[in-house]
Each structure stands twice: as structure tokens, then as C-alpha cells.
Short mmCIF file of C-alpha atoms in Angstrom, two decimals:
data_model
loop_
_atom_site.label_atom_id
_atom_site.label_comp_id
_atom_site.label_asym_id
_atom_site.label_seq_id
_atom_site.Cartn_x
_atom_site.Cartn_y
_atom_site.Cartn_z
CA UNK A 15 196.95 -62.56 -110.90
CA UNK A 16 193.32 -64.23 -110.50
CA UNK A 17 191.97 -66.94 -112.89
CA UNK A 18 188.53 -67.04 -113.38
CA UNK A 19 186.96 -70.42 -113.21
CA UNK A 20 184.84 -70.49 -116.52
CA UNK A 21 182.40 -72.55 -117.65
CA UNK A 22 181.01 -73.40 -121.33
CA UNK A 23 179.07 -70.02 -122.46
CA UNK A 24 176.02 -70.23 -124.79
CA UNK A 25 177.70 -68.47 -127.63
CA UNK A 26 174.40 -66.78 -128.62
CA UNK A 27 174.28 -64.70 -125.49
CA UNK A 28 178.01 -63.48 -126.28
CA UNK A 29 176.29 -60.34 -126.81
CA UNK A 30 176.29 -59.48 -122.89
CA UNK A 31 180.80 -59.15 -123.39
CA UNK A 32 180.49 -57.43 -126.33
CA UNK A 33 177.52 -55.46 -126.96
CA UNK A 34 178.74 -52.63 -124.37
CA UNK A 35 181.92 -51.97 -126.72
CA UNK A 36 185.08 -52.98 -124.04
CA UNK A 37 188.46 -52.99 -125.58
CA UNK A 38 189.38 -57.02 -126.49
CA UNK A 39 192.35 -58.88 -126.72
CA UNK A 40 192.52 -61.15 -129.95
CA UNK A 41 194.93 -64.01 -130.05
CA UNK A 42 195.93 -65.84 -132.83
CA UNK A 43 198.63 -68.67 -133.74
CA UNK A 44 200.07 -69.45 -137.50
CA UNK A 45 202.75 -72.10 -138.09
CA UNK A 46 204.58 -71.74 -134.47
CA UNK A 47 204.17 -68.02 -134.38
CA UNK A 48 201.25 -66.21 -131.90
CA UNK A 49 200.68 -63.10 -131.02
CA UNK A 50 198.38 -60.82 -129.18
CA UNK A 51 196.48 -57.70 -130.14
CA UNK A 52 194.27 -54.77 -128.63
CA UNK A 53 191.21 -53.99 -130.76
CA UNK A 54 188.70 -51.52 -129.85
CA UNK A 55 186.38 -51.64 -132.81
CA UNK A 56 184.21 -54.60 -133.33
CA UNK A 57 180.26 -55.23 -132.97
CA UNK A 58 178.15 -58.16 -132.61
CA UNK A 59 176.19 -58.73 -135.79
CA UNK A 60 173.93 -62.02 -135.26
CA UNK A 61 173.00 -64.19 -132.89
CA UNK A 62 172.29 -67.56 -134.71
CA UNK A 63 175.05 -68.28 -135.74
CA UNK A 64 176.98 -66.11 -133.73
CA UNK A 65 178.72 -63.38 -135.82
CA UNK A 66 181.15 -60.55 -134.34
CA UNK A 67 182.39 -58.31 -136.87
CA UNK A 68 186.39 -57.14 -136.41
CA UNK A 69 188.71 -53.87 -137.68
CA UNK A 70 191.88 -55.47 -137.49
CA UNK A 71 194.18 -53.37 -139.42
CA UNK A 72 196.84 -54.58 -141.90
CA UNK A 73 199.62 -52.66 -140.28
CA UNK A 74 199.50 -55.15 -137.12
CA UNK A 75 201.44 -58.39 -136.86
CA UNK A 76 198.17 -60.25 -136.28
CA UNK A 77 196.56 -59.39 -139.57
CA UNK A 78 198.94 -62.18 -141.28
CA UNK A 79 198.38 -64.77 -139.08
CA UNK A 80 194.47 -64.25 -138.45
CA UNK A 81 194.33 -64.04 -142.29
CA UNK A 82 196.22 -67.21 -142.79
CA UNK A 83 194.77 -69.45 -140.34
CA UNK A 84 191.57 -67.48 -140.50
CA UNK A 85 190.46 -68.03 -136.58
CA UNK A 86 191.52 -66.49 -133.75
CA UNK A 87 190.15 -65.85 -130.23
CA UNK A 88 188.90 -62.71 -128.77
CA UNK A 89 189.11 -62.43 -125.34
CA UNK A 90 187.69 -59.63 -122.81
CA UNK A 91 190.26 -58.16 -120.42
CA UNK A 92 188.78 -56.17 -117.25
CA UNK A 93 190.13 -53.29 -115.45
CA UNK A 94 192.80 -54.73 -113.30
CA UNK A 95 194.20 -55.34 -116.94
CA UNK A 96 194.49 -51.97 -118.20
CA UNK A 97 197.98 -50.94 -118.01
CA UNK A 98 198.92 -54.54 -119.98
CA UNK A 99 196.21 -53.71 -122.24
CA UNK A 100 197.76 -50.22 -123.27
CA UNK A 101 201.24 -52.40 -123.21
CA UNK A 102 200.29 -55.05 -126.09
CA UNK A 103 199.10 -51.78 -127.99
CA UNK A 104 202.01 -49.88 -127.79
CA UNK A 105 204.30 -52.85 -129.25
CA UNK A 106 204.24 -55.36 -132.27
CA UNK A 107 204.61 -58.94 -132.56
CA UNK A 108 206.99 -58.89 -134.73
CA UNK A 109 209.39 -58.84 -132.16
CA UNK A 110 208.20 -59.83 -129.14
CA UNK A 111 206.42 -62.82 -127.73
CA UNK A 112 203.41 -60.61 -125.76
CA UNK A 113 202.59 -63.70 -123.88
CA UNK A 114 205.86 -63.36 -122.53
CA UNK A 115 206.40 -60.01 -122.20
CA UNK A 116 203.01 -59.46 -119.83
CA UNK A 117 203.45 -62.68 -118.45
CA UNK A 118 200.01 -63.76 -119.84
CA UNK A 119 199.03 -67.43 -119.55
CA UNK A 120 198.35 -69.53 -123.02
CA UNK A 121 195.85 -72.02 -122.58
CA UNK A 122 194.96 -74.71 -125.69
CA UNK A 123 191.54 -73.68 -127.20
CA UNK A 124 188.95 -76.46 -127.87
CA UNK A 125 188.20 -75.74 -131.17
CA UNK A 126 190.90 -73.06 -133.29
CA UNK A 127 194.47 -73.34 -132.53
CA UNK A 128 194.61 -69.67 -131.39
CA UNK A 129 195.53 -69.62 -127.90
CA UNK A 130 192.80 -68.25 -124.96
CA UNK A 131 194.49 -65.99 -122.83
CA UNK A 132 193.67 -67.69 -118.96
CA UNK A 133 193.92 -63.67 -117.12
CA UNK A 134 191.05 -62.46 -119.46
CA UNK A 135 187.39 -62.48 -118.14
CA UNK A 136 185.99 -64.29 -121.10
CA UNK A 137 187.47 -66.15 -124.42
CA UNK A 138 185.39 -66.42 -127.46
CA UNK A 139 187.10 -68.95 -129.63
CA UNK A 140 186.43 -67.14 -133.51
CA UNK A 141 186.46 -68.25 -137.02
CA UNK A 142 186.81 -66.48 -140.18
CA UNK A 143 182.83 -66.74 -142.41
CA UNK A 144 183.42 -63.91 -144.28
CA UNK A 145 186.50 -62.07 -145.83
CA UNK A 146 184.94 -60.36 -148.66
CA UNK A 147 185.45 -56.75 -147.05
CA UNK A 148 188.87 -57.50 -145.94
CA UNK A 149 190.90 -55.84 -148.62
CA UNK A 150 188.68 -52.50 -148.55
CA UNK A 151 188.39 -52.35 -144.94
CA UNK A 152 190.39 -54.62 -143.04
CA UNK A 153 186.94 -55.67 -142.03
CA UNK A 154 186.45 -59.18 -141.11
CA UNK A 155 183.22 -61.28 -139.75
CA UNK A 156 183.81 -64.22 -137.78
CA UNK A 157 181.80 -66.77 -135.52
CA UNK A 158 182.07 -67.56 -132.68
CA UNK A 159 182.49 -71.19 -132.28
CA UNK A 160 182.79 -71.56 -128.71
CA UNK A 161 182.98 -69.34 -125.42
CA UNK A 162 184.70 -69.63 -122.40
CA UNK A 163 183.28 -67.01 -119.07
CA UNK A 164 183.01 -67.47 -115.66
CA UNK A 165 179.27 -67.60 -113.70
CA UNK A 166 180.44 -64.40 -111.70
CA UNK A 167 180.72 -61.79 -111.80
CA UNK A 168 177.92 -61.71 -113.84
CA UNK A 169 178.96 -58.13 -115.66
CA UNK A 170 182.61 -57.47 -115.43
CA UNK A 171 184.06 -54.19 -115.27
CA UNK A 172 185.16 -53.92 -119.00
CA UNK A 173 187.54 -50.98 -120.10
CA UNK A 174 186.25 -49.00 -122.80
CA UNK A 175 188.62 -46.73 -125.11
CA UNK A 176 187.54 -43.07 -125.40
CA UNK A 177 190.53 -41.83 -127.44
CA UNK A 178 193.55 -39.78 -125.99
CA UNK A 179 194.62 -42.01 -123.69
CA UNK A 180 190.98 -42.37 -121.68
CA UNK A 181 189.44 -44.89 -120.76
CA UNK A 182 185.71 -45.79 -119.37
CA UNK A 183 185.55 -48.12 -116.98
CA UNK A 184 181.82 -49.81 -117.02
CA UNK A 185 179.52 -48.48 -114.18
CA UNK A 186 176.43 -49.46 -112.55
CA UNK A 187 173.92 -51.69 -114.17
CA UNK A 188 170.73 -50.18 -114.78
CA UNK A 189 167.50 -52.91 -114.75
CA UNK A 190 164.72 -52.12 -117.12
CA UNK A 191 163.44 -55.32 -117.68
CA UNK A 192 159.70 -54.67 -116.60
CA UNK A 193 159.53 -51.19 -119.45
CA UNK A 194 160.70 -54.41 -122.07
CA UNK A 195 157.70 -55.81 -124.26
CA UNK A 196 158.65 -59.52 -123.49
CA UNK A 197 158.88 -60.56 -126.80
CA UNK A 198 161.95 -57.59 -127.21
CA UNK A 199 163.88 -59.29 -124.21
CA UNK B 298 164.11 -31.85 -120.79
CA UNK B 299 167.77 -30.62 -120.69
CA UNK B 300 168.39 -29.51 -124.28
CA UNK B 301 172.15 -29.91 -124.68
CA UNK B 302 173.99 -26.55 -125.99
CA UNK B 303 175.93 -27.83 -129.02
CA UNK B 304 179.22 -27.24 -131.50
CA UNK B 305 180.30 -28.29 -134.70
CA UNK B 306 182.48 -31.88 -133.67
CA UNK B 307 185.04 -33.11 -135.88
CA UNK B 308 184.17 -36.24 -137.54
CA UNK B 309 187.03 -38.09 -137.06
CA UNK B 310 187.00 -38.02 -133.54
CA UNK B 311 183.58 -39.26 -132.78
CA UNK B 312 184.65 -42.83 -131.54
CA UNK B 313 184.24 -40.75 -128.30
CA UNK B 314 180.92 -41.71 -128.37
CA UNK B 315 180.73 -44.36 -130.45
CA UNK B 316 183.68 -46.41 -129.08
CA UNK B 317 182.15 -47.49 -126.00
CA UNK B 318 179.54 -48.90 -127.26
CA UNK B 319 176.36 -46.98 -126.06
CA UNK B 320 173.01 -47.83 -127.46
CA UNK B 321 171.69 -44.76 -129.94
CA UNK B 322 168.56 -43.40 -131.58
CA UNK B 323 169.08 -43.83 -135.25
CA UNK B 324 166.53 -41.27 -136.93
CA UNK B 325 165.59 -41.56 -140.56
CA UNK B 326 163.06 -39.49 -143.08
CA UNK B 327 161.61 -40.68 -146.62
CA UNK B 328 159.30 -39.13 -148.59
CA UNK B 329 157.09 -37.53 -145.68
CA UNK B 330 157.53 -40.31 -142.94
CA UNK B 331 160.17 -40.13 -140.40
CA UNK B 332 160.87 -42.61 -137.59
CA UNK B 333 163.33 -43.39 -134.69
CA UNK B 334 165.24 -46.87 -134.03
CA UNK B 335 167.19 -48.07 -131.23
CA UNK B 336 169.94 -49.70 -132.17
CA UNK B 337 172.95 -51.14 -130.44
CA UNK B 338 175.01 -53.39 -132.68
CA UNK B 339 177.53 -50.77 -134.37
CA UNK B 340 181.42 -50.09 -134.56
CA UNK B 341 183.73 -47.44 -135.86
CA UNK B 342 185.60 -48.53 -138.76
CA UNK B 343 187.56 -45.64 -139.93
CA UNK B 344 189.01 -42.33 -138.62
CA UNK B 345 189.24 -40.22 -142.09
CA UNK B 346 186.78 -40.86 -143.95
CA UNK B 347 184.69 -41.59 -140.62
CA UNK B 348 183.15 -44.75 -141.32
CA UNK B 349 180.82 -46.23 -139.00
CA UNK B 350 179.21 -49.98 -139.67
CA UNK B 351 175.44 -50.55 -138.18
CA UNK B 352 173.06 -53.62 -137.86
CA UNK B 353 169.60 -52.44 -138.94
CA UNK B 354 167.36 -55.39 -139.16
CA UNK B 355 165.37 -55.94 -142.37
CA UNK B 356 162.30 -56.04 -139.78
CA UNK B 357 162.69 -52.58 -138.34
CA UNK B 358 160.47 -49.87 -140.18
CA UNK B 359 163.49 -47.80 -140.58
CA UNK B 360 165.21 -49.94 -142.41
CA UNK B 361 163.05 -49.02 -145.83
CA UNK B 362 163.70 -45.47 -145.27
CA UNK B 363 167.32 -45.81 -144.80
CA UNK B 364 167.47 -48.07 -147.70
CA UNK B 365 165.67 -45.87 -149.75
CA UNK B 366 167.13 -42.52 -148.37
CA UNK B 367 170.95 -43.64 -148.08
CA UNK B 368 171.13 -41.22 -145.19
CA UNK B 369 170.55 -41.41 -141.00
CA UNK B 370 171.32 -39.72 -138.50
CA UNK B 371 172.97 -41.33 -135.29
CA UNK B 372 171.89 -39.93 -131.98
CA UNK B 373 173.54 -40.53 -128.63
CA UNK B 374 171.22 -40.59 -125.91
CA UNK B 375 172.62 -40.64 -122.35
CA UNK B 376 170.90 -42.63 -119.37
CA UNK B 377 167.91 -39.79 -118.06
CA UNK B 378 166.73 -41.00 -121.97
CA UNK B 379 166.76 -44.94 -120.98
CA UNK B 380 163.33 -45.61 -120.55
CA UNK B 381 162.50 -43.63 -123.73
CA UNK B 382 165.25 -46.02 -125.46
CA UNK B 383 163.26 -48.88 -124.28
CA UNK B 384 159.74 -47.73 -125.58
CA UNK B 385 161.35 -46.60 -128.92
CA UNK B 386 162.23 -50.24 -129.08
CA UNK B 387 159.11 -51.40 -127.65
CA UNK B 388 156.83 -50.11 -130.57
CA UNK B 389 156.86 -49.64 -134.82
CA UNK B 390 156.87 -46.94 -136.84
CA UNK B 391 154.48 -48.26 -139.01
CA UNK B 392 152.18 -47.63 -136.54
CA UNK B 393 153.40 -44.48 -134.99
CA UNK B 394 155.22 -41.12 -134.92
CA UNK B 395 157.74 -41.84 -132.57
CA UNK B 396 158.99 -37.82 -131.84
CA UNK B 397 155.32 -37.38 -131.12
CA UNK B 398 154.72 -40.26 -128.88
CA UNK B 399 158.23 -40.09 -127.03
CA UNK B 400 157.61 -35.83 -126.90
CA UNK B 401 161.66 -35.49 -128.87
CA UNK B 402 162.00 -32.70 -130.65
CA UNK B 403 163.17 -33.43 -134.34
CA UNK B 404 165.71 -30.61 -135.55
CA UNK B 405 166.76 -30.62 -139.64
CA UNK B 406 170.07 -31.48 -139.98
CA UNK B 407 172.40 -29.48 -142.13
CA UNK B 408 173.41 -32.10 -144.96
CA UNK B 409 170.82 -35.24 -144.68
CA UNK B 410 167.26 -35.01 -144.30
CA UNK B 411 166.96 -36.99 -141.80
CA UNK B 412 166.36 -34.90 -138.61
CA UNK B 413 168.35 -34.60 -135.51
CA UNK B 414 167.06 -35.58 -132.03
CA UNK B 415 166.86 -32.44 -130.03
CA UNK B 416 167.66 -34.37 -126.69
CA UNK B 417 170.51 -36.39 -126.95
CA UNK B 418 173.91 -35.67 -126.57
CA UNK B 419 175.51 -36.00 -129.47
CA UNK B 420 173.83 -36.15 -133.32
CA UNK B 421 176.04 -37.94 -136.43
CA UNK B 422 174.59 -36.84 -139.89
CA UNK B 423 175.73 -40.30 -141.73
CA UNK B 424 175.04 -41.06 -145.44
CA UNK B 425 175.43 -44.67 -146.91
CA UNK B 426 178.80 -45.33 -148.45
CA UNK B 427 178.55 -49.04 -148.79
CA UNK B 428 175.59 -51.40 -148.57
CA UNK B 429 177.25 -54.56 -150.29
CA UNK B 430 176.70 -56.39 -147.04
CA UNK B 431 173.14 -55.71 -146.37
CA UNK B 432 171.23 -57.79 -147.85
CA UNK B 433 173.26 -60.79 -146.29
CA UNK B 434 173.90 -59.37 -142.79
CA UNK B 435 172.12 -56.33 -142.22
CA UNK B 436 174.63 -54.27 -142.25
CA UNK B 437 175.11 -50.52 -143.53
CA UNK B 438 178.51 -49.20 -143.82
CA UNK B 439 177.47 -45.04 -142.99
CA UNK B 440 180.30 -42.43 -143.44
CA UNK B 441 179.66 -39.72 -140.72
CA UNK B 442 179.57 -36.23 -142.61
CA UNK B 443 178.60 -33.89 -139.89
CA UNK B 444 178.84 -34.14 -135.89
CA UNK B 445 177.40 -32.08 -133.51
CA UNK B 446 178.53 -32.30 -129.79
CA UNK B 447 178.83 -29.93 -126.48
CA UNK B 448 181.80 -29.29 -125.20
CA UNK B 449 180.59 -30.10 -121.70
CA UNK B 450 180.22 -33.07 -120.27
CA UNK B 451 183.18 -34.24 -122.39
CA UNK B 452 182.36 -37.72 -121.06
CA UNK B 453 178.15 -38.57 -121.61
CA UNK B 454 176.58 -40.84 -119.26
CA UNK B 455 175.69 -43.01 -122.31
CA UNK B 456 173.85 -46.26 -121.79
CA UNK B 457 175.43 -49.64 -122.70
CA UNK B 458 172.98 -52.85 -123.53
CA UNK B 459 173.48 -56.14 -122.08
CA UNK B 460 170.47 -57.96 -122.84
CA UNK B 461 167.96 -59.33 -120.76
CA UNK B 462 166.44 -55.90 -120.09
CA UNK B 463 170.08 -54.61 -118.37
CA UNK B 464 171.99 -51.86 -119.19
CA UNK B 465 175.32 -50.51 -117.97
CA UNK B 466 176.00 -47.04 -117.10
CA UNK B 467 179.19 -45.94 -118.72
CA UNK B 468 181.73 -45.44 -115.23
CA UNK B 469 184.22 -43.74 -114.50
CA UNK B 470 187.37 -42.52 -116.03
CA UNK B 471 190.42 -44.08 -116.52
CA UNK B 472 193.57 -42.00 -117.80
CA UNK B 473 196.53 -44.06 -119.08
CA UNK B 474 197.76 -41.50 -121.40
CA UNK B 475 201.23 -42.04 -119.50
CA UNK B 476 201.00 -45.46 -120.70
CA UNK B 477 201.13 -44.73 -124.34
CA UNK B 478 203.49 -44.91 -126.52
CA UNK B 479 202.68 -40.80 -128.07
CA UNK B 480 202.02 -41.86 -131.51
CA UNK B 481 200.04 -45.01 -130.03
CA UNK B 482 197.36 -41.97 -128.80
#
């Protein structure tokens, strides 16, 4: 499967992964145990600092150790990833290593112990800033701390979950730049 | 301009629309004034009730009359609306009437005041249920009380942000449903 060569990403201009809504891949690591999750809801809320708010539900494996270490890393999968993407759902961590089972490539992260996950487009490395709607939504808003992408492709082709099993795969880009005021670019 | 025939959608399926991430039209009313944002930092949170969390910056006109209103309405506009989405962007409400200068046809809603937007594809009558994080962040926590939606195109070409002036058009379909586990779907 193909690496992407990645470069340091200016983690205020994460918004260009996320903003369009693609299903995500969030690692995480806790005392020796990792594991790896699909998460479809989650929205950019900031830019400085960089703030990406996350439903991770408390039925999944990964709600225990993001909770306890409080980072994790969220990483953007693209098409040719879909079938493992659907996999990782369909199973827990709680008794499986998912690295393992979809042969998916752990790299160390520079600044959380959560793992990046080398096959995904991008890795956002995430911390925990604020828990406070945890308990009542298993809402949680993290920063990101440091990102990981590659120069091209410029936009990937993200998979986006409609529901019932369907999927959008993102189409054409559309250039409006010259309708922008400047000062709203 | 196509004026899409709709139906009564249930709410806890709109992360249809929402899920992918498109930018929308949030409409508002207050005491006489009305206005239109566009606004694409939002995430589904919750199926039943259907909870949907938004980014409405304290510098956006709308973000008094939502404040003071509790109520919105969500409006999914699909790409022959893109340069519209761009102007409604471009310009204030303080200074304008937005359905006027845009030529969108405003439609009452059945349980907000806030009106509908005649053009888009799908409208989501939201009232506030939790607005402990705005003043921090921004952020509205709107439960989705009434949907309406056509039953054809089941799939919108809805319009996806990137920054910079570039948008992605929402591709084609993907079905994994075979990959699911069923109660995964």
C-alpha cells in the first residue's frame, strides 16, 4: 500500500482535511494498549489555536484510553481505504489489535504518544482542552498540536459517510476564489 | 430557480446531509429582522434527540438573533447555489436583506420562526438545546425538530469548503453496505 511522503502542516489550515466532513481514523495509546477507531462526526471549531471538536461515544474501546491519556491522533483515510475503514467499525478493540488486523503501519508521533497511522493521507496529532461536555455528550474538544500531510495531492479523495452503508467519495473542486471579498479568504 | 418538491424527513436521519460536511445557509428571524449566514463548521452529535453542534461567530449578525431567538433554521444548498453561498458570506446583515439581495424566497417554517430557504435542498427547523459553550467557543448545540427533504435526488450535489476560495463537489457514490456488520448500519 502507498505511503505518502508528508511534510510538517501548518495546523491552522487543518481546516482544508476536515472542513469537508470525511470519515477519520482516531488512534490512541494508554499504558501498552492502542487502538483504532472510525468517527464520522467531528467539526473544526477554531483556528488559533487549532480546535476540532469529536463524538466519540462511550460504548467504543477508545473512549477509555482517549479519556485517560486525553490525546490522541486523528488521521484522514482516502478512498483506496474504504473497505478497512468499514472493517475497524465493524469490530472493537477490546479484542483485537486493529493495527494488526488491517495490517496498518504505527508510526511514533512527535508530540502525544498516540500512534499516526503511516497508510492515512494526513495525521493530526490531538490533545484533550476541554472535557466539560464529555459526560452529557461524549463530546470532546481537542487541539491540534501538530499535523502531518503530504504536498500532493493537494485535496485527497476523502470518503464521506451518508448512512446505510453509503458512502460519498469527494468530487471535483470547484474555484471561487475571485466571487471571495479578500478579507473572507 | 429549481424549487425542490419536498416531504416531511425524519429527524434522525438527517446526517444524510449533514454528515458530509456541506457548507449551509443558516436563516434566523428576531423581532422583525431576518438574515442568512453561511456557515461551514458543524457536526451531528446525536441520532434521537437529533442534535446538531454549529460555530456561529460572535461577529456574524446572526448570531444576536439566534442568541436571542434560540431557534434557526439549517438550509442545505447544493452547488448551482455556490456563488450565492459566497456573496451571502461576502456581505452583513446589518446592512442588508439578504433574501432580497440574493432573490431566495423565505418560506415560514412550521415550528420556529425562523423561515425556510425556498431553494435549497433540504431545510432543518433547529431550536437551541444547549448554549453552555458559546460564549467560550462559539458554539450552539441546536436539536433538529422538523426536516424537510425530497425524495429525489436522494444524494444532493452539496458543496464542501476547503478554504482559500475552493470548494469540493460532493462525488460519487460508494456502497459498502456488504461490508457492514448489519447492526454496524
Amino acid at each position: 500500500m502507498k505511503l505518502y511522503k508528508k511534510r510538517d502542516f501548518p495546523v491552522g489550515e487543518i481546516r482544508r482535511f476536515l472542513e469537508p466532513g470525511p470519515v477519520v481514523l482516531v488512534s490512541s495509546a494508554w499504558k501498552g494498549e492502542r487502538n483504532i477507531m472510525t468517527m464520522g462526526w467531528h467539526m473544526v471549531m477554531e483556528f488559533s489555536p487549532s480546535l476540532v471538536g469529536c463524538l466519540i461515544s462511550s460504548g467504543n474501546y477508545s473512549y477509555e484510553l482517549i479519556s485517560r491519556s486525553k490525546e490522541c491522533v486523528i488521521n484522514i483515510p482516502t478512498v483506496d481505504l474504504a473497505v478497512k475503514v468499514v472493517g475497524i467499525g465493524n469490530c472493537s478493540g477490546a479484542e483485537v489489535d486493529k493495527f494488526k488486523k488491517f495490517k496498518l503501519t504505527a508510526i511514533r508521533a512527535d508530540k502525544v504518544k498516540a500512534p499516526l497511522i503511516a497508510e492515512c493521507y494526513a495525521n493530526l496529532e490531538c490533545r484533550l482542552v476541554d472535557g466539560r461536555l464529555r459526560e452529557k455528550y461524549n463530546f470532546f474538544i481537542f487541539e491540534v498540536v501538530k499535523a502531518h500531510a503530504p504536498a500532493t495531492p493537494k485535496y485527497p479523495k476523502t470518503i464521506h459517510y451518508r448512512g446505510d452503508g453509503m458512502f460519498m467519495v469527494a468530487g471535483r473542486a470547484l474555484n471561487l476564489r475571485s466571487k471571495f471579498k479578500p478579507e473572507m479568504l
